[in-house]
Short mmCIF file of N, CA and C in Angstrom, two decimals:
data_model
loop_
_atom_site.label_atom_id
_atom_site.label_comp_id
_atom_site.label_asym_id
_atom_site.label_seq_id
_atom_site.Cartn_x
_atom_site.Cartn_y
_atom_site.Cartn_z
N TYR A 1 0.83 -1.53 -0.18
CA TYR A 1 -0.14 -0.05 -0.48
C TYR A 1 0.27 1.43 0.03
N GLY A 2 0.41 2.25 -0.44
CA GLY A 2 0.81 3.12 -0.59
C GLY A 2 1.48 3.27 -1.39
N ASP A 3 1.74 2.45 -2.82
CA ASP A 3 2.82 2.90 -3.76
C ASP A 3 1.82 4.57 -4.48
N PHE A 4 1.03 4.74 -4.52
CA PHE A 4 1.14 6.30 -4.80
C PHE A 4 0.54 7.75 -4.23
N ALA A 5 1.74 7.43 -3.01
CA ALA A 5 1.12 8.42 -2.21
C ALA A 5 0.06 9.07 -1.49
N GLU A 6 -0.90 8.01 -1.41
CA GLU A 6 -2.00 7.95 -0.38
C GLU A 6 -1.92 8.11 0.42
N ASN A 7 -2.89 8.42 1.62
CA ASN A 7 -2.39 7.97 3.09
C ASN A 7 -3.97 7.71 3.43
N LEU A 8 -4.25 6.68 3.36
CA LEU A 8 -5.56 6.04 3.58
C LEU A 8 -5.93 4.66 2.09
N THR A 9 -5.42 3.66 2.13
CA THR A 9 -6.27 2.64 1.38
C THR A 9 -7.53 2.07 2.10
N ILE A 10 -8.87 1.89 1.47
CA ILE A 10 -9.52 1.65 1.37
C ILE A 10 -10.61 0.86 1.07
N GLU A 11 -10.84 -0.17 1.63
CA GLU A 11 -11.91 -1.23 0.94
C GLU A 11 -13.01 -1.60 0.92
N GLY A 12 -14.27 -1.86 0.08
CA GLY A 12 -15.77 -1.95 0.05
C GLY A 12 -16.47 -0.75 0.20
N ILE A 13 -15.99 0.32 -0.49
CA ILE A 13 -16.51 1.30 -0.77
C ILE A 13 -16.34 1.77 -1.60
N ASP A 14 -17.66 2.05 -2.66
CA ASP A 14 -16.89 2.64 -4.14
C ASP A 14 -16.58 4.40 -4.62
N LEU A 15 -15.81 5.02 -3.58
CA LEU A 15 -15.58 5.84 -2.94
C LEU A 15 -15.56 6.90 -4.62
N PRO A 16 -15.08 6.34 -5.37
CA PRO A 16 -15.30 7.93 -6.28
C PRO A 16 -16.51 8.26 -6.56
N SER A 17 -17.71 7.59 -5.77
CA SER A 17 -19.88 7.20 -6.68
C SER A 17 -20.06 8.10 -5.56
N LEU A 18 -19.12 8.79 -4.57
CA LEU A 18 -20.02 9.40 -3.36
C LEU A 18 -19.69 11.47 -3.81
N PRO A 19 -21.37 11.54 -3.09
CA PRO A 19 -21.12 12.75 -3.28
C PRO A 19 -19.93 14.13 -2.72
N ILE A 20 -19.45 14.23 -3.21
CA ILE A 20 -18.79 16.17 -2.80
C ILE A 20 -19.69 16.30 -1.55
N GLY A 21 -18.95 16.55 -0.39
CA GLY A 21 -20.02 16.73 1.16
C GLY A 21 -19.73 15.30 1.97
N THR A 22 -20.47 14.51 1.47
CA THR A 22 -20.06 12.97 2.03
C THR A 22 -19.89 13.40 3.04
N ARG A 23 -19.65 12.79 4.44
CA ARG A 23 -19.09 13.05 5.29
C ARG A 23 -19.20 11.34 5.98
N LEU A 24 -17.66 10.84 6.25
CA LEU A 24 -16.64 9.27 7.26
C LEU A 24 -16.73 9.46 7.58
N LYS A 25 -17.43 8.15 8.90
CA LYS A 25 -16.50 8.23 10.25
C LYS A 25 -15.26 7.50 9.80
N VAL A 26 -14.58 7.61 10.72
CA VAL A 26 -13.67 6.28 10.36
C VAL A 26 -13.20 6.35 12.12
N GLY A 27 -13.23 4.63 12.26
CA GLY A 27 -12.56 4.64 13.45
C GLY A 27 -14.37 5.55 14.61
N GLY A 28 -13.04 5.53 15.85
CA GLY A 28 -14.07 5.90 16.94
C GLY A 28 -14.72 7.40 16.78
N GLU A 29 -13.18 8.40 16.40
CA GLU A 29 -13.40 9.58 16.03
C GLU A 29 -13.11 10.61 15.13
N VAL A 30 -12.67 10.20 14.10
CA VAL A 30 -11.81 10.47 12.90
C VAL A 30 -13.47 10.86 11.95
N LEU A 31 -13.21 12.36 11.40
CA LEU A 31 -14.80 12.89 10.64
C LEU A 31 -14.44 13.51 9.89
N LEU A 32 -14.55 12.67 8.47
CA LEU A 32 -13.84 13.28 7.14
C LEU A 32 -15.34 13.18 6.47
N GLU A 33 -15.19 14.77 5.33
CA GLU A 33 -16.05 15.10 4.58
C GLU A 33 -15.23 15.38 3.28
N VAL A 34 -15.69 14.49 2.06
CA VAL A 34 -15.12 13.97 0.19
C VAL A 34 -15.02 15.57 0.68
N SER A 35 -14.64 15.81 -0.66
CA SER A 35 -13.77 17.51 -0.60
C SER A 35 -13.94 17.82 -2.81
N GLN A 36 -13.49 16.72 -3.05
CA GLN A 36 -13.23 16.20 -4.31
C GLN A 36 -13.45 14.62 -4.88
N ILE A 37 -13.54 15.06 -5.94
CA ILE A 37 -13.51 13.51 -7.01
C ILE A 37 -12.80 13.23 -8.36
N GLY A 38 -10.94 12.28 -7.67
CA GLY A 38 -10.32 12.92 -9.17
C GLY A 38 -9.10 14.01 -9.12
N LYS A 39 -8.55 14.18 -9.60
CA LYS A 39 -7.53 15.03 -9.63
C LYS A 39 -7.21 14.94 -11.35
N VAL A 40 -7.03 15.85 -11.80
CA VAL A 40 -6.51 16.58 -13.04
C VAL A 40 -4.85 16.20 -13.15
N CYS A 41 -4.34 15.18 -14.27
CA CYS A 41 -3.10 14.60 -13.68
C CYS A 41 -2.23 15.19 -14.53
N HIS A 42 -0.90 15.25 -14.71
CA HIS A 42 -0.18 16.08 -16.00
C HIS A 42 -0.02 14.99 -16.28
N ASN A 43 0.38 14.82 -18.18
CA ASN A 43 1.53 13.53 -18.98
C ASN A 43 1.85 12.95 -18.49
N ARG A 44 2.06 11.65 -18.40
CA ARG A 44 2.99 11.19 -18.00
C ARG A 44 3.88 11.54 -16.87
N CYS A 45 2.43 10.94 -15.55
CA CYS A 45 2.62 10.98 -13.93
C CYS A 45 3.66 9.40 -13.19
N ASN A 46 3.98 9.97 -12.65
CA ASN A 46 5.09 8.23 -12.08
C ASN A 46 4.04 7.80 -11.89
N ILE A 47 2.38 7.75 -11.16
CA ILE A 47 1.45 6.20 -11.57
C ILE A 47 1.48 5.85 -12.75
N PHE A 48 0.88 7.18 -14.28
CA PHE A 48 1.62 5.92 -15.73
C PHE A 48 2.39 5.54 -15.72
N TYR A 49 4.06 6.09 -15.02
CA TYR A 49 5.32 5.45 -15.47
C TYR A 49 4.68 3.81 -14.00
N ALA A 50 3.67 4.00 -13.50
CA ALA A 50 4.29 2.08 -12.49
C ALA A 50 2.76 1.92 -12.26
N VAL A 51 1.60 2.13 -13.43
CA VAL A 51 0.87 0.62 -14.08
C VAL A 51 -0.07 1.30 -15.44
N GLY A 52 1.08 2.12 -16.34
CA GLY A 52 0.21 2.31 -17.62
C GLY A 52 -0.95 2.77 -18.24
N ASP A 53 -1.37 3.52 -16.43
CA ASP A 53 -2.27 4.63 -17.06
C ASP A 53 -2.33 4.96 -15.82
N CYS A 54 -2.87 6.56 -15.24
CA CYS A 54 -3.41 7.43 -14.67
C CYS A 54 -4.63 6.74 -14.03
N VAL A 55 -4.83 6.83 -12.80
CA VAL A 55 -6.02 6.28 -12.07
C VAL A 55 -6.33 8.21 -11.02
N MET A 56 -5.44 8.71 -11.26
CA MET A 56 -6.41 9.78 -10.66
C MET A 56 -7.55 10.83 -10.46
N PRO A 57 -7.69 10.66 -12.45
CA PRO A 57 -8.01 11.41 -13.06
C PRO A 57 -10.14 10.53 -12.16
N ARG A 58 -10.27 9.46 -12.05
CA ARG A 58 -11.51 9.33 -11.91
C ARG A 58 -11.00 8.32 -10.39
N GLU A 59 -10.03 7.91 -9.92
CA GLU A 59 -10.66 6.54 -8.74
C GLU A 59 -10.03 7.98 -8.01
N GLY A 60 -9.08 8.67 -7.62
CA GLY A 60 -8.40 9.40 -6.48
C GLY A 60 -10.15 10.49 -5.27
N ILE A 61 -10.00 10.89 -4.45
CA ILE A 61 -10.42 11.55 -3.76
C ILE A 61 -9.67 11.89 -3.07
N PHE A 62 -10.26 13.60 -2.74
CA PHE A 62 -9.73 14.12 -1.47
C PHE A 62 -10.87 13.91 -0.24
N ALA A 63 -10.83 14.01 0.87
CA ALA A 63 -10.98 15.28 1.62
C ALA A 63 -10.71 15.94 2.97
N LYS A 64 -11.41 16.37 3.54
CA LYS A 64 -10.88 17.45 4.45
C LYS A 64 -11.19 16.96 5.24
N VAL A 65 -10.32 16.88 6.86
CA VAL A 65 -10.64 15.88 8.58
C VAL A 65 -11.06 17.63 9.10
N LEU A 66 -12.32 17.58 9.51
CA LEU A 66 -13.46 17.52 10.21
C LEU A 66 -13.18 17.58 11.71
N ALA A 67 -12.53 15.75 11.81
CA ALA A 67 -12.63 15.67 13.30
C ALA A 67 -11.28 14.61 12.91
N GLY A 68 -10.46 15.64 13.55
CA GLY A 68 -9.00 14.81 13.55
C GLY A 68 -8.82 13.12 14.97
N GLY A 69 -7.86 12.34 14.97
CA GLY A 69 -7.69 11.01 15.53
C GLY A 69 -6.63 10.46 14.92
N GLU A 70 -7.09 9.25 15.66
CA GLU A 70 -6.32 8.38 15.19
C GLU A 70 -6.61 6.97 14.34
N ILE A 71 -6.17 6.65 13.20
CA ILE A 71 -6.12 5.91 12.24
C ILE A 71 -5.07 4.10 12.38
N LYS A 72 -6.06 3.40 12.74
CA LYS A 72 -5.57 2.21 12.75
C LYS A 72 -5.69 1.44 12.15
N VAL A 73 -5.31 0.15 11.65
CA VAL A 73 -5.49 -0.66 10.43
C VAL A 73 -7.38 -0.76 11.41
N ASP A 74 -7.17 -2.01 9.68
CA ASP A 74 -9.05 -2.48 10.15
C ASP A 74 -10.26 -1.39 11.21
N ASP A 75 -9.75 -0.53 10.79
CA ASP A 75 -10.92 0.16 11.79
C ASP A 75 -11.89 0.24 10.53
N ARG A 76 -13.52 0.71 11.34
CA ARG A 76 -14.82 1.15 10.83
C ARG A 76 -14.66 1.89 9.77
N ILE A 77 -15.34 2.20 9.06
CA ILE A 77 -15.00 3.58 8.31
C ILE A 77 -16.62 3.20 7.63
N GLU A 78 -17.52 4.00 8.21
CA GLU A 78 -19.22 4.43 7.81
C GLU A 78 -19.62 6.01 7.24
N MET A 79 -20.64 5.47 7.43
CA MET A 79 -21.08 6.69 6.02
C MET A 79 -21.59 8.31 7.14
N ALA A 80 -21.40 8.77 7.95
CA ALA A 80 -22.07 9.73 9.23
C ALA A 80 -22.67 10.27 8.49
N GLY A 81 -23.90 10.48 9.21
CA GLY A 81 -25.10 11.71 9.27
C GLY A 81 -24.77 13.46 9.43
#
């Protein structure tokens, strides 16, 4: 994990389908809000050279931290109301 400088790697949620503003609760105290889906990629970035395609424009998501805390491997992630 971490091949593309991601801060979190999440499985089981279709992250790119989440609307901007969606809030995610991680573990017991962390609250994130989706702020951006995808990112314009410059031509032939490091991700492209690593895997032959850049996934950032369609799969990368960004979130702002609304409530910080410690995140541990296997922490539960769920939609927050």
